[in-house]
Short mmCIF file of C-alpha atoms in Angstrom, two decimals:
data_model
loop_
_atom_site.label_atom_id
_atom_site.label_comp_id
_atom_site.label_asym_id
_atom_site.label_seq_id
_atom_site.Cartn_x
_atom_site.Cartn_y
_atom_site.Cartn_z
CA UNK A 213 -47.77 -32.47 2.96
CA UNK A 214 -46.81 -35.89 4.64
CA UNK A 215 -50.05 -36.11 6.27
CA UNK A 216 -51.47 -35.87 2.70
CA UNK A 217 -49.41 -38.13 1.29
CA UNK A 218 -49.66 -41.18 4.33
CA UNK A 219 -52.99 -41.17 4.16
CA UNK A 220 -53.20 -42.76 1.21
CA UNK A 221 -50.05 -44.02 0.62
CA UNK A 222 -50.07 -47.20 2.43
CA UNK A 223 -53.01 -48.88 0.61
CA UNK A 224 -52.17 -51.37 -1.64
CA UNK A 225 -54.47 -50.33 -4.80
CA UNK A 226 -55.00 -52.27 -8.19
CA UNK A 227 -56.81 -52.82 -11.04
CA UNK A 228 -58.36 -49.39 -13.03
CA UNK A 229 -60.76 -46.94 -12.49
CA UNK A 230 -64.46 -47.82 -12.41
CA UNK A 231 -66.87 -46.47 -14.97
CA UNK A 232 -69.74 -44.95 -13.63
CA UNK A 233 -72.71 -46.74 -14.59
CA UNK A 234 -71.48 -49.84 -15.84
CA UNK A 235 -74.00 -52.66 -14.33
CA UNK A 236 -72.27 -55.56 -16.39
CA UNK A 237 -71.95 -58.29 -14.70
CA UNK A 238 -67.96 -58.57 -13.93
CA UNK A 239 -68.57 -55.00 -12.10
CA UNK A 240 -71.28 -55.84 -9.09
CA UNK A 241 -68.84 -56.70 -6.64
CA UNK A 242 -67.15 -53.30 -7.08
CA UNK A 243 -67.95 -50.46 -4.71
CA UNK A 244 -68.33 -47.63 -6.39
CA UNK A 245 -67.23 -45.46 -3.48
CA UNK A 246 -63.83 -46.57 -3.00
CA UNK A 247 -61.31 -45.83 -5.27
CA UNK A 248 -59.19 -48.87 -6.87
CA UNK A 249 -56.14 -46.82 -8.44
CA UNK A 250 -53.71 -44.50 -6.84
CA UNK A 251 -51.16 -42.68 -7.49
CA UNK A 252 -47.20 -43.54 -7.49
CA UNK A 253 -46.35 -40.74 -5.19
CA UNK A 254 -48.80 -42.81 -2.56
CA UNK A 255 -47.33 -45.70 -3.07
CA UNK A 256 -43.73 -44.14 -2.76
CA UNK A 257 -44.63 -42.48 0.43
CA UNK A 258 -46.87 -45.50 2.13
CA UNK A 259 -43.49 -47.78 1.14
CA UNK A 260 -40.89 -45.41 3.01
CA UNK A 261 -42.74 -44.95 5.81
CA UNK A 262 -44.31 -48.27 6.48
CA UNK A 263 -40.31 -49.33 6.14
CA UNK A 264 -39.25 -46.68 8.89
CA UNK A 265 -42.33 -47.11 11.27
CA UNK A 266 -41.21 -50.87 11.01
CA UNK A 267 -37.44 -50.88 11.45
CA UNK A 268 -37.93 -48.07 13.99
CA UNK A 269 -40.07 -49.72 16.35
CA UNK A 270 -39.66 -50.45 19.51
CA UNK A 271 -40.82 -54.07 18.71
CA UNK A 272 -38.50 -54.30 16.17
CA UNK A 273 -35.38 -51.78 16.40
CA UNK A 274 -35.30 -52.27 20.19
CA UNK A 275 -36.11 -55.66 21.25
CA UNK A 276 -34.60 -57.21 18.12
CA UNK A 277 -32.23 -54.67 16.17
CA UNK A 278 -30.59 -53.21 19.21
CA UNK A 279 -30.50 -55.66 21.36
CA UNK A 280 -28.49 -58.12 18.87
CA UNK A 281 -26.19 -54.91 18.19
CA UNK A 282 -25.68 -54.67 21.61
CA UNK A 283 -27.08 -51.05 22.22
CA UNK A 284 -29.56 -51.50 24.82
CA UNK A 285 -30.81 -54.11 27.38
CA UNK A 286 -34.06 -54.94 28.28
CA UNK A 287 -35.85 -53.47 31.28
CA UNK A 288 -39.08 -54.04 31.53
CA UNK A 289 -38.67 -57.49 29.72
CA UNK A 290 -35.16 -59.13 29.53
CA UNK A 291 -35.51 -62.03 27.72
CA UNK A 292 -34.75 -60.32 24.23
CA UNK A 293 -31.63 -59.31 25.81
CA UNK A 294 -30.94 -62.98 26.05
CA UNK A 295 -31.99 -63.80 22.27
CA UNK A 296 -35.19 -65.55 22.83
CA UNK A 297 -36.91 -64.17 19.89
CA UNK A 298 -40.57 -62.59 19.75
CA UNK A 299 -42.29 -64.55 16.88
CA UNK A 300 -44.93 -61.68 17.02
CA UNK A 301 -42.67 -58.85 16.50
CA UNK A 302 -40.51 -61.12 13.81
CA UNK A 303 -43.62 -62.13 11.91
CA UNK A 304 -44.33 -58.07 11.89
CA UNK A 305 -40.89 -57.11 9.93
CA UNK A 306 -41.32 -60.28 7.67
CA UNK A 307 -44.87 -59.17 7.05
CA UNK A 308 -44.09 -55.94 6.59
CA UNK A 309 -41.26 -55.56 4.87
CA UNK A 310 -42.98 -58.36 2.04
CA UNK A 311 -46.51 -57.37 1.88
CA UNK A 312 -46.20 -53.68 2.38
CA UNK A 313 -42.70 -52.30 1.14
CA UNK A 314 -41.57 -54.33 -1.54
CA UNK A 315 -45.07 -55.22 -2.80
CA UNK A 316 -45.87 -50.99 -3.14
CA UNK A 317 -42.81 -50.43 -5.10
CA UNK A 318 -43.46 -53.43 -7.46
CA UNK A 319 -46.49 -51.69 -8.06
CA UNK A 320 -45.12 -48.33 -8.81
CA UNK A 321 -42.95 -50.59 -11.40
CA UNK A 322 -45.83 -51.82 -12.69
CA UNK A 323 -48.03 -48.55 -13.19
CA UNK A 324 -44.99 -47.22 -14.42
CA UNK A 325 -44.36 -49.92 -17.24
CA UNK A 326 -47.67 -49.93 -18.26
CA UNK A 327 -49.41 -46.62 -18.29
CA UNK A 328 -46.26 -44.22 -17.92
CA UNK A 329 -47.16 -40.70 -16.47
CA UNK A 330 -47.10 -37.56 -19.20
CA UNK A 331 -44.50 -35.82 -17.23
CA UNK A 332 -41.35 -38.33 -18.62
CA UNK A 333 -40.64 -39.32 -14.69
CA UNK A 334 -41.54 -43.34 -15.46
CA UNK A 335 -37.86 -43.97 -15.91
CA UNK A 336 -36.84 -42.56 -12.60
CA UNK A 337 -40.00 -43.88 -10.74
CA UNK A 338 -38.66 -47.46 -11.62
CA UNK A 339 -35.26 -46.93 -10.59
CA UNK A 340 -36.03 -45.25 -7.30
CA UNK A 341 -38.61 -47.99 -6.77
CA UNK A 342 -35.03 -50.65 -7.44
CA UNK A 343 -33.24 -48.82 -5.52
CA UNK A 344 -35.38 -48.88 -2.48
CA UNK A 345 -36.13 -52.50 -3.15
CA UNK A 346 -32.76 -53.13 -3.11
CA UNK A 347 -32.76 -51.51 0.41
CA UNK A 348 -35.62 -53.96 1.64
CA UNK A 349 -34.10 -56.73 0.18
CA UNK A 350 -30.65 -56.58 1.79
CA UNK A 351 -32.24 -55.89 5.25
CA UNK A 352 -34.73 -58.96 4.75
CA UNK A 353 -31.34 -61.17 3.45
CA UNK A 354 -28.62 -59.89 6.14
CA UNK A 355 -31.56 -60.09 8.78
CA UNK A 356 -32.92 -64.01 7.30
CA UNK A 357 -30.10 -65.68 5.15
CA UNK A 358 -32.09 -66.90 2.11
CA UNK A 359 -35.41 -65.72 1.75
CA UNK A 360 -37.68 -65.41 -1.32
CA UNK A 361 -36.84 -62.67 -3.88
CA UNK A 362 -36.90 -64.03 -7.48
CA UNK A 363 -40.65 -65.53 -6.59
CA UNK A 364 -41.50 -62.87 -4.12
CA UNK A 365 -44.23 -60.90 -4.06
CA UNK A 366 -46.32 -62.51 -7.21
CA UNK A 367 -49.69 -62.51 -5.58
CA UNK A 368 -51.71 -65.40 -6.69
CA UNK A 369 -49.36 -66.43 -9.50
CA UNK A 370 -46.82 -67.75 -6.63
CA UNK A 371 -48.25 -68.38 -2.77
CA UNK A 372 -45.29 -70.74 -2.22
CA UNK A 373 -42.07 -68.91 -3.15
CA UNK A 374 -38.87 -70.30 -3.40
CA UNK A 375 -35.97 -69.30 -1.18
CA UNK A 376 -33.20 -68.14 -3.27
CA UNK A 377 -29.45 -68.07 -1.93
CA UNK A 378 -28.37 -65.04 -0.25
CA UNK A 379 -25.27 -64.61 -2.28
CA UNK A 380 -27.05 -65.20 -5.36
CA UNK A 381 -29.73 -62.64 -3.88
CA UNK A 382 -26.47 -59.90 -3.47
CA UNK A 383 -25.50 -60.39 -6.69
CA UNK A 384 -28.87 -59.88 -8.18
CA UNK A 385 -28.99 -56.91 -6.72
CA UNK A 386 -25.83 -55.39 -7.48
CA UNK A 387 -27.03 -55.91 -11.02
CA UNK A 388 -30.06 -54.70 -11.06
CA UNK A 389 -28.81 -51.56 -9.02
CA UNK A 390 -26.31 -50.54 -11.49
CA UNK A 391 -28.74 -51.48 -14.40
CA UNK A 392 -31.06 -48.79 -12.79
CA UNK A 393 -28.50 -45.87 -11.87
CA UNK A 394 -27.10 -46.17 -16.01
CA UNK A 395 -30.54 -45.32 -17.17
CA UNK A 396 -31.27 -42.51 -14.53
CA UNK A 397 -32.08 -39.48 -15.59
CA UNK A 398 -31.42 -36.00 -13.85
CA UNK A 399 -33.52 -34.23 -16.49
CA UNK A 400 -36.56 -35.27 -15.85
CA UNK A 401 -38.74 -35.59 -12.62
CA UNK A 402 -38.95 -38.39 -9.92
CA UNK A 403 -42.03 -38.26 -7.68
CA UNK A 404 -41.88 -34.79 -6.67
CA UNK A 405 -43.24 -34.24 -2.75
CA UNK A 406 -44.35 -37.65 -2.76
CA UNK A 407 -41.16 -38.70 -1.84
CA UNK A 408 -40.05 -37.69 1.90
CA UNK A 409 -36.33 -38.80 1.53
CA UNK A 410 -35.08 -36.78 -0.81
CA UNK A 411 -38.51 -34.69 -2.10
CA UNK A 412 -37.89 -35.78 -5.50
CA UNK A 413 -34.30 -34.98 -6.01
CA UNK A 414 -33.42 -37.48 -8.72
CA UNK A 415 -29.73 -37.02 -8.72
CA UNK A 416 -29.97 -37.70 -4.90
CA UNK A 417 -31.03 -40.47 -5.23
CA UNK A 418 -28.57 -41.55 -7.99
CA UNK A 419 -26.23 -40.97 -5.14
CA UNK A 420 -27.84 -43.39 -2.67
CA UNK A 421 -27.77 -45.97 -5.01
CA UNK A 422 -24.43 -46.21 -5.31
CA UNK A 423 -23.90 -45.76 -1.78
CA UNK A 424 -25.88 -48.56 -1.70
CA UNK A 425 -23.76 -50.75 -4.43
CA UNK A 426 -20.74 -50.13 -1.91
CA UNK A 427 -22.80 -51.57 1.24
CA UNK A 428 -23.87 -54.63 -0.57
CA UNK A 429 -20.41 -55.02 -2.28
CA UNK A 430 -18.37 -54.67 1.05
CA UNK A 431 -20.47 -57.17 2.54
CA UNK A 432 -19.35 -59.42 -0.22
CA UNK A 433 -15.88 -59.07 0.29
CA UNK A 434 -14.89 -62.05 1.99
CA UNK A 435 -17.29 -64.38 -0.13
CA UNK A 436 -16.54 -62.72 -3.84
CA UNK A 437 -13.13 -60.30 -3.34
CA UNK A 438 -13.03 -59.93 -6.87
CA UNK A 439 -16.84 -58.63 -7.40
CA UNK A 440 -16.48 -56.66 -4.13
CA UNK A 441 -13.67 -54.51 -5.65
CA UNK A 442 -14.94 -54.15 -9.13
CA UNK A 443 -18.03 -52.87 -7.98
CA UNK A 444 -16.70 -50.66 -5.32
CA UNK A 445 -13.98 -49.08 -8.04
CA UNK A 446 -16.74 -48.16 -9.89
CA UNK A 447 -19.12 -46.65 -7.84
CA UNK A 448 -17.50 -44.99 -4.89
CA UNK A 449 -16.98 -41.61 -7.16
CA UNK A 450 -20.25 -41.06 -6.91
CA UNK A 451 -21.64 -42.16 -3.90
CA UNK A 452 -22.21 -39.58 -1.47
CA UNK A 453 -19.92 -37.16 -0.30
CA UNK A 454 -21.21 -35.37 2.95
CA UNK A 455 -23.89 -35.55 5.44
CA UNK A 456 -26.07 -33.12 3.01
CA UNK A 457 -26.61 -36.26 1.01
CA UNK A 458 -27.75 -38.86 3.95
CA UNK A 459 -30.89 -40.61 3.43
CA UNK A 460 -33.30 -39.97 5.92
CA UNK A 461 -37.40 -40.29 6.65
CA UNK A 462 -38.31 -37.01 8.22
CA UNK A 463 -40.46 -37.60 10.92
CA UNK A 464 -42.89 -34.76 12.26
CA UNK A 465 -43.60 -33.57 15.73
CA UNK A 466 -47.26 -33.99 15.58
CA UNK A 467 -49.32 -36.97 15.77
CA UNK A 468 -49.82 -39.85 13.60
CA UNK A 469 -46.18 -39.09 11.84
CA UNK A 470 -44.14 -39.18 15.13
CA UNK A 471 -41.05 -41.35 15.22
CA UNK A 472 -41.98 -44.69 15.82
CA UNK A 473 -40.01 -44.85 19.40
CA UNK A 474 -40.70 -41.31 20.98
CA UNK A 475 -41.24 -39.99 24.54
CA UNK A 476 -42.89 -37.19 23.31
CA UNK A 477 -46.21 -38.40 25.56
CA UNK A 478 -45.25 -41.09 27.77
CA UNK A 479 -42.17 -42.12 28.91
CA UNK A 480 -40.62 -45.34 27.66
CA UNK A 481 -39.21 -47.88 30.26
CA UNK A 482 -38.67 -50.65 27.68
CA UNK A 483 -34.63 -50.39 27.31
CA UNK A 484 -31.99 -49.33 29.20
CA UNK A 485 -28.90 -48.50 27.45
CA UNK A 486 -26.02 -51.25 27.36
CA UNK A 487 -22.99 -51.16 29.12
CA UNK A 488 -21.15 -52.53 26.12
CA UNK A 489 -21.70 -49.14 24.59
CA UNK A 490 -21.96 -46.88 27.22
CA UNK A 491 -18.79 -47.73 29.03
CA UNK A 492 -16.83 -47.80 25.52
CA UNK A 493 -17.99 -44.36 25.15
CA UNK A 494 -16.87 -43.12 28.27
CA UNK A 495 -13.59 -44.69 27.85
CA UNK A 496 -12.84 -43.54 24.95
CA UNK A 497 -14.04 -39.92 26.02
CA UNK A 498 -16.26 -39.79 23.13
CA UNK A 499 -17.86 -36.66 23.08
CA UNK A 500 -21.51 -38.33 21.38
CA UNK A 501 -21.93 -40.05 24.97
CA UNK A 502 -24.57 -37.29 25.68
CA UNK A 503 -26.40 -37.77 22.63
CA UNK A 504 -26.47 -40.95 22.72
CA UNK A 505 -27.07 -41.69 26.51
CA UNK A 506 -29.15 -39.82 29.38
CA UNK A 507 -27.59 -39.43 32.63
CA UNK A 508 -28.90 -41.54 35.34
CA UNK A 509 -31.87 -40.66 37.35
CA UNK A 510 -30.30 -40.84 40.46
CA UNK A 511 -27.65 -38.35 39.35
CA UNK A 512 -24.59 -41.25 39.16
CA UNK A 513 -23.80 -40.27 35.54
CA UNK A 514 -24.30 -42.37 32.77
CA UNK A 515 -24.01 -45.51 33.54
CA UNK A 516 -25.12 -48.80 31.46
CA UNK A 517 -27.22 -51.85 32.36
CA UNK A 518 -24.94 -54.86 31.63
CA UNK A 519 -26.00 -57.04 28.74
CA UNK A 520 -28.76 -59.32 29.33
CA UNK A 521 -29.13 -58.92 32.89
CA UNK A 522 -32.21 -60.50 34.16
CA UNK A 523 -35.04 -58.81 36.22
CA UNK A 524 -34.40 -61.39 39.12
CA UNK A 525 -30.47 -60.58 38.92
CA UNK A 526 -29.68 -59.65 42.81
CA UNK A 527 -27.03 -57.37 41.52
CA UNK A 528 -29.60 -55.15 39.65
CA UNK A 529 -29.43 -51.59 40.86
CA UNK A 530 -33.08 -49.76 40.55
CA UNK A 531 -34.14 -48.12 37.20
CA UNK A 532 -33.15 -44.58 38.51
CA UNK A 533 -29.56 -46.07 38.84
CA UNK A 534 -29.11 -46.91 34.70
CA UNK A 535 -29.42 -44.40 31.56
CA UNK A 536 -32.31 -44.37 29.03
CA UNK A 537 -31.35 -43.36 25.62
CA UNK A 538 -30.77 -40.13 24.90
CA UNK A 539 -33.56 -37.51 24.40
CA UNK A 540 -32.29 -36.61 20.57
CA UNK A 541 -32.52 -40.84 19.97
CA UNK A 542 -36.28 -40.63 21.68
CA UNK A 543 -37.70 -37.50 20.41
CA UNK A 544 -41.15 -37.02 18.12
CA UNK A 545 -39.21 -35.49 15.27
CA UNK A 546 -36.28 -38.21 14.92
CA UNK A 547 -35.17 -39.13 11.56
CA UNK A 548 -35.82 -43.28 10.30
CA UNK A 549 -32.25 -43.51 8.96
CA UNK A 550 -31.49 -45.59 5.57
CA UNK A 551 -27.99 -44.73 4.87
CA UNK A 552 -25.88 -41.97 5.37
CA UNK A 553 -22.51 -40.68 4.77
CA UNK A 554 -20.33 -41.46 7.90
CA UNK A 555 -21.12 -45.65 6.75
CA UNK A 556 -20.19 -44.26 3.27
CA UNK A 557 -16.81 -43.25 4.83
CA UNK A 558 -15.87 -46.19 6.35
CA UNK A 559 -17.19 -48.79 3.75
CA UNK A 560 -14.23 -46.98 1.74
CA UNK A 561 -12.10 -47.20 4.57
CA UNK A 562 -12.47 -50.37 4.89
CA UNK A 563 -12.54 -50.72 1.01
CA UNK A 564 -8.56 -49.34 1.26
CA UNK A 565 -7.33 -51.62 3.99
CA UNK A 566 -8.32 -54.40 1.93
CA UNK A 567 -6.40 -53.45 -0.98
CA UNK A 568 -9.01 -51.78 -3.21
CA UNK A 569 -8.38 -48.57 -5.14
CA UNK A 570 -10.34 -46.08 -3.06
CA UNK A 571 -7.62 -43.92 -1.81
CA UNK A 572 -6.23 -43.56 2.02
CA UNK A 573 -7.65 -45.61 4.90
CA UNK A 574 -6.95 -43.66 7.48
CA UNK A 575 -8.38 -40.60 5.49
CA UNK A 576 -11.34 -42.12 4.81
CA UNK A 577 -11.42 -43.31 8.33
CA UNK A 578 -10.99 -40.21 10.01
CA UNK A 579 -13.65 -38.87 7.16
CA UNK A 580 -16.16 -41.28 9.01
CA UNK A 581 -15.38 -40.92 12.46
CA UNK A 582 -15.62 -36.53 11.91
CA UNK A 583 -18.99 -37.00 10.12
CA UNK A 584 -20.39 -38.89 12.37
CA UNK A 585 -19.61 -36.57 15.19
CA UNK A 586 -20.95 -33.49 12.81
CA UNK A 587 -24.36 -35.03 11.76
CA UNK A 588 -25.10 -35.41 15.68
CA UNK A 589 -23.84 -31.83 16.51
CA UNK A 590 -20.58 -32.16 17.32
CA UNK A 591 -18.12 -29.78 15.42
CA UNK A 592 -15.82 -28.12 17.63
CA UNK A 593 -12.40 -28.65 15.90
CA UNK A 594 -10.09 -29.15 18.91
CA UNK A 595 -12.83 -31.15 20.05
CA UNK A 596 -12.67 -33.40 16.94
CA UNK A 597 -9.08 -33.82 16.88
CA UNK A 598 -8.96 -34.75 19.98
CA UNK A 599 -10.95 -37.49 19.76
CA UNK A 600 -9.22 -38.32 16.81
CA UNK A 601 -6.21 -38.44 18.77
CA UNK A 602 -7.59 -41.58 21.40
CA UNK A 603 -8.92 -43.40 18.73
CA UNK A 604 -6.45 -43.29 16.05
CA UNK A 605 -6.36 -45.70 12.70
CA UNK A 606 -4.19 -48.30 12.80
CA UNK A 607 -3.24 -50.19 9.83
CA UNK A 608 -2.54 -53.31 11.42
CA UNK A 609 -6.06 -53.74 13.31
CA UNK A 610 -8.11 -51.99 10.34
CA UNK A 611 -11.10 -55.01 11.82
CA UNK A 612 -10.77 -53.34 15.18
CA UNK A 613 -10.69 -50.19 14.70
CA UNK A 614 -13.16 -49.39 11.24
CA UNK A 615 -15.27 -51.84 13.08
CA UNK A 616 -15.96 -50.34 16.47
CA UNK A 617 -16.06 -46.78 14.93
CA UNK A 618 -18.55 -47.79 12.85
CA UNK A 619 -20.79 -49.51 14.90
CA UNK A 620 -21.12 -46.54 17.19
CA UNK A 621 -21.66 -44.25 14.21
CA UNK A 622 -24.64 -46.54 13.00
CA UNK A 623 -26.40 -45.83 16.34
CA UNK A 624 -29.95 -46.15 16.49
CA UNK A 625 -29.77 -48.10 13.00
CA UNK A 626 -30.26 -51.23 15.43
CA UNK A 627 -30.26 -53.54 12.57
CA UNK A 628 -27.73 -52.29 10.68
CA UNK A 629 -25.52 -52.11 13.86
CA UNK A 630 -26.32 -56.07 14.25
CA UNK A 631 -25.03 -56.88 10.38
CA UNK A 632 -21.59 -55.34 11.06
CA UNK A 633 -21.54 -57.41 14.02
CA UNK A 634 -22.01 -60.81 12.64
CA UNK A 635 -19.92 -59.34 9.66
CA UNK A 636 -16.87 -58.20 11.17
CA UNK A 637 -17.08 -60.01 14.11
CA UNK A 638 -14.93 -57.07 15.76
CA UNK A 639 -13.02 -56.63 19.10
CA UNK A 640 -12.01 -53.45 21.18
CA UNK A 641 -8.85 -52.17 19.49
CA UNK A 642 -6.63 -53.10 22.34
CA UNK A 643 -7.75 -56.42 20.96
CA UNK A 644 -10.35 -57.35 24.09
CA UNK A 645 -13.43 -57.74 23.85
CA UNK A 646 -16.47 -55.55 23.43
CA UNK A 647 -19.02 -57.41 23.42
CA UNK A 648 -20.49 -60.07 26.14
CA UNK A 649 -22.49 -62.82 26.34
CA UNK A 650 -25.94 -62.27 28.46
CA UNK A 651 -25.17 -61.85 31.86
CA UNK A 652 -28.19 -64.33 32.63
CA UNK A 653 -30.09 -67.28 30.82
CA UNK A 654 -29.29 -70.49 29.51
CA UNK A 655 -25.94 -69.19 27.24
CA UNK A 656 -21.81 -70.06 28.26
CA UNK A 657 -21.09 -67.04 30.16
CA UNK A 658 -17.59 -68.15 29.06
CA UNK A 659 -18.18 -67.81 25.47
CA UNK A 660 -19.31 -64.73 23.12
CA UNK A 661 -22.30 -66.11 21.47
CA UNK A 662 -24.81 -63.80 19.76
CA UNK A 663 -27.61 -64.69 16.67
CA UNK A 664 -26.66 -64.59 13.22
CA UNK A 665 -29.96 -64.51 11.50
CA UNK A 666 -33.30 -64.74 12.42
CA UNK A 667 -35.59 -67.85 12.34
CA UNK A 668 -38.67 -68.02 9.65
CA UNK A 669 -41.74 -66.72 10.46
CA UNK A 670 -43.31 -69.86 12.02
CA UNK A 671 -46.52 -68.60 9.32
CA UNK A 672 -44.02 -69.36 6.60
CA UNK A 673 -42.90 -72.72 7.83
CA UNK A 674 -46.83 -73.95 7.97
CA UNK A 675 -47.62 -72.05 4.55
CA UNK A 676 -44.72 -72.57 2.28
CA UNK A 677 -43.64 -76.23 3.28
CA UNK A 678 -42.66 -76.79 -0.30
CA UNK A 679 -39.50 -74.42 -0.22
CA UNK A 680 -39.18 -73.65 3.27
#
């Protein structure tokens, strides 16, 4: 059924069907054997994937996402390790996330508004379409700053949009969110199989969206306290409750719908994983270290590549001497990941230690930190509460300890894992550091520094020199 569905579903198709025969004028240019409509469920289906093939690249999720979250370090080429950005690969998410993602589910909007299908589903298409363009939107602003969104996407009627603020951004859509989710209704149909998150489960998707209102609201916390808590109070009761309701992009084992990053033909050489992580793991005795990390080669265990260590480093050991990611992280079927329910967890936890009316910290916390060790396998209950036991919640360092938790239960979610970063800006519970400034290049070994955003697209400073 995805095959079906991705083959047409990433096209970007307007206007209305042709009538056979007409010869007026206004019609020659038209070639009357391509089609110029489609169908939402396409569009639905080209606008997930294109959004997981993008975020789950290599190009993107490993040289840029991961890196930044301090996951992996480059192998075969170590300046992204060292944050000299690939225009190429940042002009691709940019691209793609504008002219592929956002612009199919205006369109869904669109056909949806003005020629509504028979089957009642109209309302639900358009708040499905919100709610993942509410997604795109907060990766494009946590990833860019400000970035167009009120002038976005307008074709012809707007080349040169205007860069609205990112707070302004947030709150526009927290708004439009919750205007969405109060109309939604579990009655009637979404898109059906068209939809490879949640195969047209309309009160899933409810669910993710206000999942989603506590993501964007806890990142508002220290900017807008007061919105951050009224929006969290009211939404966390239905957000989701367990990792049956994680929202996921099913990938298949067969060619073209593999995961984006696989190993399923070739083996990839691009990324070793970081120390930062893998030596956290191991001292914590976190039992996801072998999901998450491949034992060296050479049979030394798993050991990580320190952060940003250069090719020319004299202290670099040989490949077989460092761990790839793990086979689950690397394999054909892997799952593009848009939320799930262990960052649910710990949103709320975090939610509590600041004072908000969500319940018990160190429940939700420990909520998290089991879920995230169930959804990769891990379920043995002595097992759990042991690991519970090293890496207890602690009131007093809630930044600490939500924050490091979290970041490992994020993993691959490269980007994702980056936005906590910058957010939380997060130590080690015993208060050290975890994270390090590249080993090599032109950066203060002395001091911690890491990107915030990215840079424009260097297309957009050229083309839109009015706003840029």
């Amino acid at each position: 059924m995805l095959n079906g569905f991705i083959k047409y579903g990433c096209s970007l198709l307007l206007a209305c069907f042709i009538t056979a025969g007409c010869n007026k004028l206004e019609n020659m240019n038209i070639d009357p054997t391509k089609p110029v409509n489609t169908e939402p469920a396409y569009l639905l289906t080209g606008a997930e994937k294109s959004a997981m093939d993008i975020l789950y690249s290599g190009l993107q999720n490993g040289f840029i996402g991961s890196h930044f979250a301090q996951y992996w370090s480059g192998n075969t080429r170590t300046n992204d390790s060292q944050y000299l950005l690939d225009e190429n690969n940042n002009t691709a998410l940019w691209n793609a996330m504008y002219t592929v993602v956002i612009h199919n589910l205006n369109e869904i909007i669109r056909l949806a508004q003005t020629d509504p299908p028979q089957d009642s589903s109209a309302v639900n298409q358009i708040a499905i379409s919100y709610i993942l363009k509410t997604w795109a939107f907060q990766i494009l602003t946590d990833a860019y700053g400000n970035v167009p969104y009120s002038d976005a996407v307008k074709g012809d009627a707007n080349i040169q949009p205007k860069y609205d603020d990112a707070r302004a951004i947030y709150t526009g859509l927290l708004d439009t969110l919750q205007q969405q989710l109060a109309v939604m209704d579990e009655s009637k149909p979404g898109f059906g199989s068209g939809d490879v998150i949640y195969n047209g489960d309309v009160a899933a998707w409810k669910k993710l969206g206000h999942s989603l209102a506590l993501r964007l609201a806890i990142r508002l916390a220290d900017v807008d306290p007061a919105t951050a808590k009224s929006v969290i109070e009211a939404n966390y009761g239905n957000a989701m409750t367990s990792n049956a309701d994680n929202a996921q992009f099913q990938y298949l084992s067969t060619a073209p719908n593999k995961y984006p990053q696989n190993d399923s033909e070739r083996d990839i050489l691009d990324f070793f994983v970081s120390a930062t992580m893998v030596d956290y793991l191991k001292a914590t005795e976190d039992p996801r270290l072998e999901v998450y990390v491949r034992p060296a080669a050479d049979g030394s265990g798993y050991v990580g590549m320190p952060y940003g260590t250069a090719a020319s480093n004299p202290g670099r050991k040989s490949s077989d001497s460092y761990s790839w990611p793990g086979t689950r992280i690397y394999a054909a079927d892997m799952v593009g990941i848009l939320m799930t329910y262990p960052e649910v967890e710990f949103i709320l936890a975090e939610a509590a230690a600041r004072g908000i009316a969500v319940g018990d910290a160190a429940t939700h916390y420990n909520a998290g930190v089991t879920s995230s060790l169930e959804y990769w396998g891990i379920t043995n209950t002595d097992t759990v509460n042991n690991y519970l036991a090293r890496v207890p919640y602690t009131a007093g360092d809630w930044k600490n300890v939500i924050g490091t938790q979290k970041w490992l239960a994020l993993y691959p979610q490269g980007f994702q894992g980056w936005f906590e970063r910058t957010r939380l800006d997060f130590k080690k519970p015993d208060g050290t550091d975890l994270f390090i400034a590249p080993v090599d290049g032109s950066l203060d070994q002395n001091v911690t520094v890491f990107p915030f955003r990215l840079t424009y697209p260097t297309a957009d400073q050229q083309q839109n020199t009015v706003h840029y």
